[in-house]
């Protein structure tokens, strides 16, 4: 076997070829757009390169056929917030061969070591964690947009190398054709109409205002997390720009109290129901297909990417009120029948409780795994999020 760094058009094509070999007979896999994956490894396209760097490899067998791939990356803004400086690896795809997987993991470990890292998380994204994050361990079914999908044997390859579960990520499904629990709606309607509270959905003509509000809420809501770093506005702008074709402004909500932003809610249509028909390519014909399928409403699922509430209002029922407003608009979008609420970390019991309170059913589990380079060090799981009283 030979390890090859991805540096030219040939190796890039081979990098994208690997998943097509792995999933050629798997009806649940959805090929991501090759261009979106390439953007992640392109400095001019990915704001994470401002404070980081990335590399990727492929592995070929003795006949020269590609059989595996992996990327490695460092975000220096976040790497040193851990007890041990921690980089990442991701976009792992490999045949069921520990020898091939080991060659890839070794390459990532050595590259990260050279840059001062003492651990690596994987499989993770070179960017925010609502995309391409985690290893599917349970719930092998249709794949929500941005949520990883993989064969079950990947967990064994990671464990055999020495990765441990740093935290679990739970996805919940909500049947939108069924009413929410009555108690939930009573609280929601009461809070939604309280004096001083206002609610507004996103609009592109006020993008900068909503970016500012998003970052304010995000930073307030997550600042008690042990490894918190303020949200990069450029990363949010990049997400809005790259997702403009699929973002539905009526699925992105903000809550305010006396004009101050206090909560956010981001839901997107499950574009995987269209991407499944495009085979990873967005050429002229596929652009026409995309527009056609979008117009004919083949998307029947949505995915909630993120919900956040500033600490002062985390027990106010404001999340319920956002659902109350969202539900009114969804009545005009009857094509949507199912919502995926993903993901909730096992370190965040509050969001898990919220997803259960609306009737969400736990259907998938992903792992974020960590490998300590010093094998004598004790392994620690991600701590439960605490909030100051």
Coordinates of C-alpha atoms in Angstrom, one line a residue, residues 124-331:
X124 CA -14.6 16.0 12.7
X125 CA -14.9 18.9 10.4
X126 CA -12.4 21.7 9.6
X127 CA -15.0 24.3 10.6
X128 CA -18.1 24.4 12.8
X129 CA -19.5 21.2 14.3
X130 CA -23.0 21.3 12.7
X131 CA -21.5 19.8 9.5
X132 CA -19.4 16.7 8.9
X133 CA -19.0 15.9 12.6
X134 CA -19.1 12.5 14.2
X135 CA -19.0 8.7 13.5
X136 CA -22.3 7.0 13.0
X137 CA -22.5 4.2 15.6
X138 CA -26.3 3.5 15.7
X139 CA -29.3 4.4 13.5
X140 CA -28.2 3.4 10.0
X141 CA -31.0 5.0 8.0
X142 CA -31.5 7.9 5.6
X143 CA -28.9 10.6 6.1
X144 CA -29.7 14.1 7.1
X145 CA -27.9 16.9 5.3
X146 CA -24.5 17.6 6.9
X147 CA -24.7 14.6 9.2
X148 CA -22.1 11.9 8.6
X149 CA -23.0 8.5 7.4
X150 CA -20.6 5.5 7.4
X151 CA -20.5 1.7 7.4
X152 CA -20.7 0.1 10.9
X153 CA -17.2 -1.3 10.7
X154 CA -15.7 2.2 10.9
X155 CA -16.3 2.2 14.7
X156 CA -14.2 -0.9 15.0
X157 CA -11.4 0.7 12.9
X158 CA -11.3 3.7 15.1
X159 CA -11.4 1.7 18.3
X160 CA -8.7 -0.7 17.1
X161 CA -6.4 2.2 16.5
X162 CA -6.9 3.5 20.0
X163 CA -9.6 6.1 19.7
X164 CA -12.0 6.4 22.6
X165 CA -15.5 8.1 22.7
X166 CA -15.0 11.7 23.8
X167 CA -18.7 12.4 23.6
X168 CA -21.9 11.0 22.0
X169 CA -24.1 12.9 19.7
X170 CA -27.8 12.1 19.7
X171 CA -30.2 12.8 16.8
X172 CA -34.0 12.9 17.4
X173 CA -36.7 12.6 14.8
X174 CA -40.0 14.4 15.0
X175 CA -43.1 13.3 13.1
X176 CA -44.5 16.7 12.0
X177 CA -47.8 15.2 11.2
X178 CA -48.4 14.5 14.9
X179 CA -49.4 17.3 17.3
X180 CA -46.9 18.4 19.9
X181 CA -47.7 17.5 23.5
X182 CA -50.6 19.7 24.8
X183 CA -48.7 20.9 27.8
X184 CA -45.9 22.1 25.5
X185 CA -48.3 24.2 23.4
X186 CA -49.8 25.8 26.5
X187 CA -46.4 27.0 27.7
X188 CA -45.4 28.0 24.1
X189 CA -48.5 30.1 23.4
X190 CA -48.3 31.8 26.8
X191 CA -44.6 32.8 26.4
X192 CA -44.9 33.7 22.7
X193 CA -47.5 36.4 23.6
X194 CA -45.9 37.9 26.7
X195 CA -45.3 41.6 26.7
X196 CA -41.7 42.6 25.8
X197 CA -41.0 39.4 23.7
X198 CA -40.7 39.7 20.0
X199 CA -39.9 37.1 17.3
X200 CA -38.5 37.6 13.8
X201 CA -37.4 35.2 11.1
X202 CA -34.3 35.7 9.0
X203 CA -34.3 37.8 5.9
X204 CA -31.4 38.2 3.4
X205 CA -31.8 42.0 3.2
X206 CA -30.8 42.3 6.9
X207 CA -28.1 39.6 6.8
X208 CA -25.5 41.7 8.8
X209 CA -28.0 42.5 11.6
X210 CA -28.9 38.8 11.9
X211 CA -25.2 37.8 11.9
X212 CA -24.5 40.2 14.7
X213 CA -27.5 38.9 16.7
X214 CA -26.6 35.3 16.0
X215 CA -23.0 35.8 17.3
X216 CA -24.3 37.6 20.4
X217 CA -26.7 34.8 21.3
X218 CA -24.2 32.1 20.5
X219 CA -21.4 33.6 22.5
X220 CA -23.7 34.2 25.5
X221 CA -25.3 30.8 25.3
X222 CA -22.1 28.8 25.0
X223 CA -19.6 30.9 27.0
X224 CA -19.8 28.5 30.0
X225 CA -18.6 25.6 27.9
X226 CA -15.1 24.6 29.0
X227 CA -13.6 25.0 25.5
X228 CA -15.7 27.9 24.3
X229 CA -14.4 30.2 21.6
X230 CA -16.4 33.2 20.2
X231 CA -18.0 32.5 16.9
X232 CA -16.2 33.8 13.8
X233 CA -18.5 36.1 11.9
X234 CA -16.7 35.2 8.6
X235 CA -17.6 31.5 9.2
X236 CA -21.2 32.4 9.6
X237 CA -21.2 34.6 6.5
X238 CA -19.6 31.8 4.6
X239 CA -22.3 29.4 5.7
X240 CA -25.1 31.8 4.6
X241 CA -23.4 32.4 1.3
X242 CA -22.8 28.7 0.5
X243 CA -26.2 27.7 1.7
X244 CA -28.2 30.5 0.1
X245 CA -29.8 28.0 -2.4
X246 CA -31.3 25.9 0.4
X247 CA -31.8 28.3 3.3
X248 CA -35.5 29.1 3.9
X249 CA -35.7 32.4 5.8
X250 CA -38.9 31.3 7.4
X251 CA -37.0 28.4 9.1
X252 CA -34.5 30.6 10.9
X253 CA -35.8 32.4 14.0
X254 CA -34.7 34.9 16.5
X255 CA -36.3 35.9 19.8
X256 CA -35.8 39.2 21.5
X257 CA -36.7 40.7 24.9
X258 CA -37.0 44.5 24.9
X259 CA -35.1 44.5 21.7
X260 CA -32.1 42.4 23.0
X261 CA -31.5 39.1 21.2
X262 CA -32.0 36.2 23.5
X263 CA -32.6 33.0 21.4
X264 CA -32.0 31.6 18.0
X265 CA -33.3 28.6 16.0
X266 CA -31.9 27.4 12.7
X267 CA -33.7 24.7 10.6
X268 CA -33.0 23.8 6.9
X269 CA -34.7 21.7 4.4
X270 CA -33.0 18.3 4.0
X271 CA -31.3 18.9 0.7
X272 CA -30.0 15.4 0.7
X273 CA -33.3 14.3 -0.8
X274 CA -32.2 16.2 -3.9
X275 CA -28.4 15.6 -3.7
X276 CA -29.1 11.9 -3.8
X277 CA -30.1 12.4 -7.4
X278 CA -27.0 14.4 -8.4
X279 CA -24.1 12.0 -7.6
X280 CA -21.9 14.7 -6.1
X281 CA -21.7 16.9 -9.2
X282 CA -23.2 20.3 -9.9
X283 CA -22.8 20.7 -13.6
X284 CA -25.3 22.5 -15.8
X285 CA -27.6 19.6 -16.1
X286 CA -27.6 18.9 -12.4
X287 CA -28.2 22.6 -11.6
X288 CA -31.4 22.3 -13.7
X289 CA -32.3 19.1 -11.9
X290 CA -31.7 20.8 -8.6
X291 CA -34.0 23.7 -9.4
X292 CA -36.6 21.3 -10.8
X293 CA -36.7 19.1 -7.7
X294 CA -36.7 22.1 -5.4
X295 CA -39.7 23.5 -7.2
X296 CA -41.6 20.2 -7.2
X297 CA -41.1 19.9 -3.4
X298 CA -39.4 16.6 -3.2
X299 CA -37.9 17.6 0.1
X300 CA -40.2 16.3 2.9
X301 CA -37.7 16.5 5.7
X302 CA -35.9 19.3 7.6
X303 CA -33.0 19.3 10.0
X304 CA -32.6 21.6 13.0
X305 CA -29.0 22.6 13.0
X306 CA -28.9 24.7 16.2
X307 CA -30.9 26.2 19.0
X308 CA -29.4 28.6 21.5
X309 CA -30.7 30.6 24.4
X310 CA -28.8 33.1 26.5
X311 CA -28.4 32.0 30.1
X312 CA -30.8 34.4 31.7
X313 CA -33.7 33.1 29.6
X314 CA -32.8 29.3 29.6
X315 CA -35.7 28.5 31.9
X316 CA -38.2 30.9 30.5
X317 CA -39.8 28.6 27.9
X318 CA -38.6 30.8 25.1
X319 CA -37.6 27.7 23.0
X320 CA -41.2 26.6 23.1
X321 CA -42.4 30.0 21.9
X322 CA -40.0 29.8 18.9
X323 CA -41.6 26.4 18.0
X324 CA -45.0 28.1 18.4
X325 CA -44.1 30.7 15.8
X326 CA -42.4 28.2 13.5
X327 CA -45.4 25.9 13.6
X328 CA -47.7 28.6 12.2
X329 CA -45.5 29.1 9.2
X330 CA -45.0 25.3 8.7
X331 CA -48.8 25.0 8.2

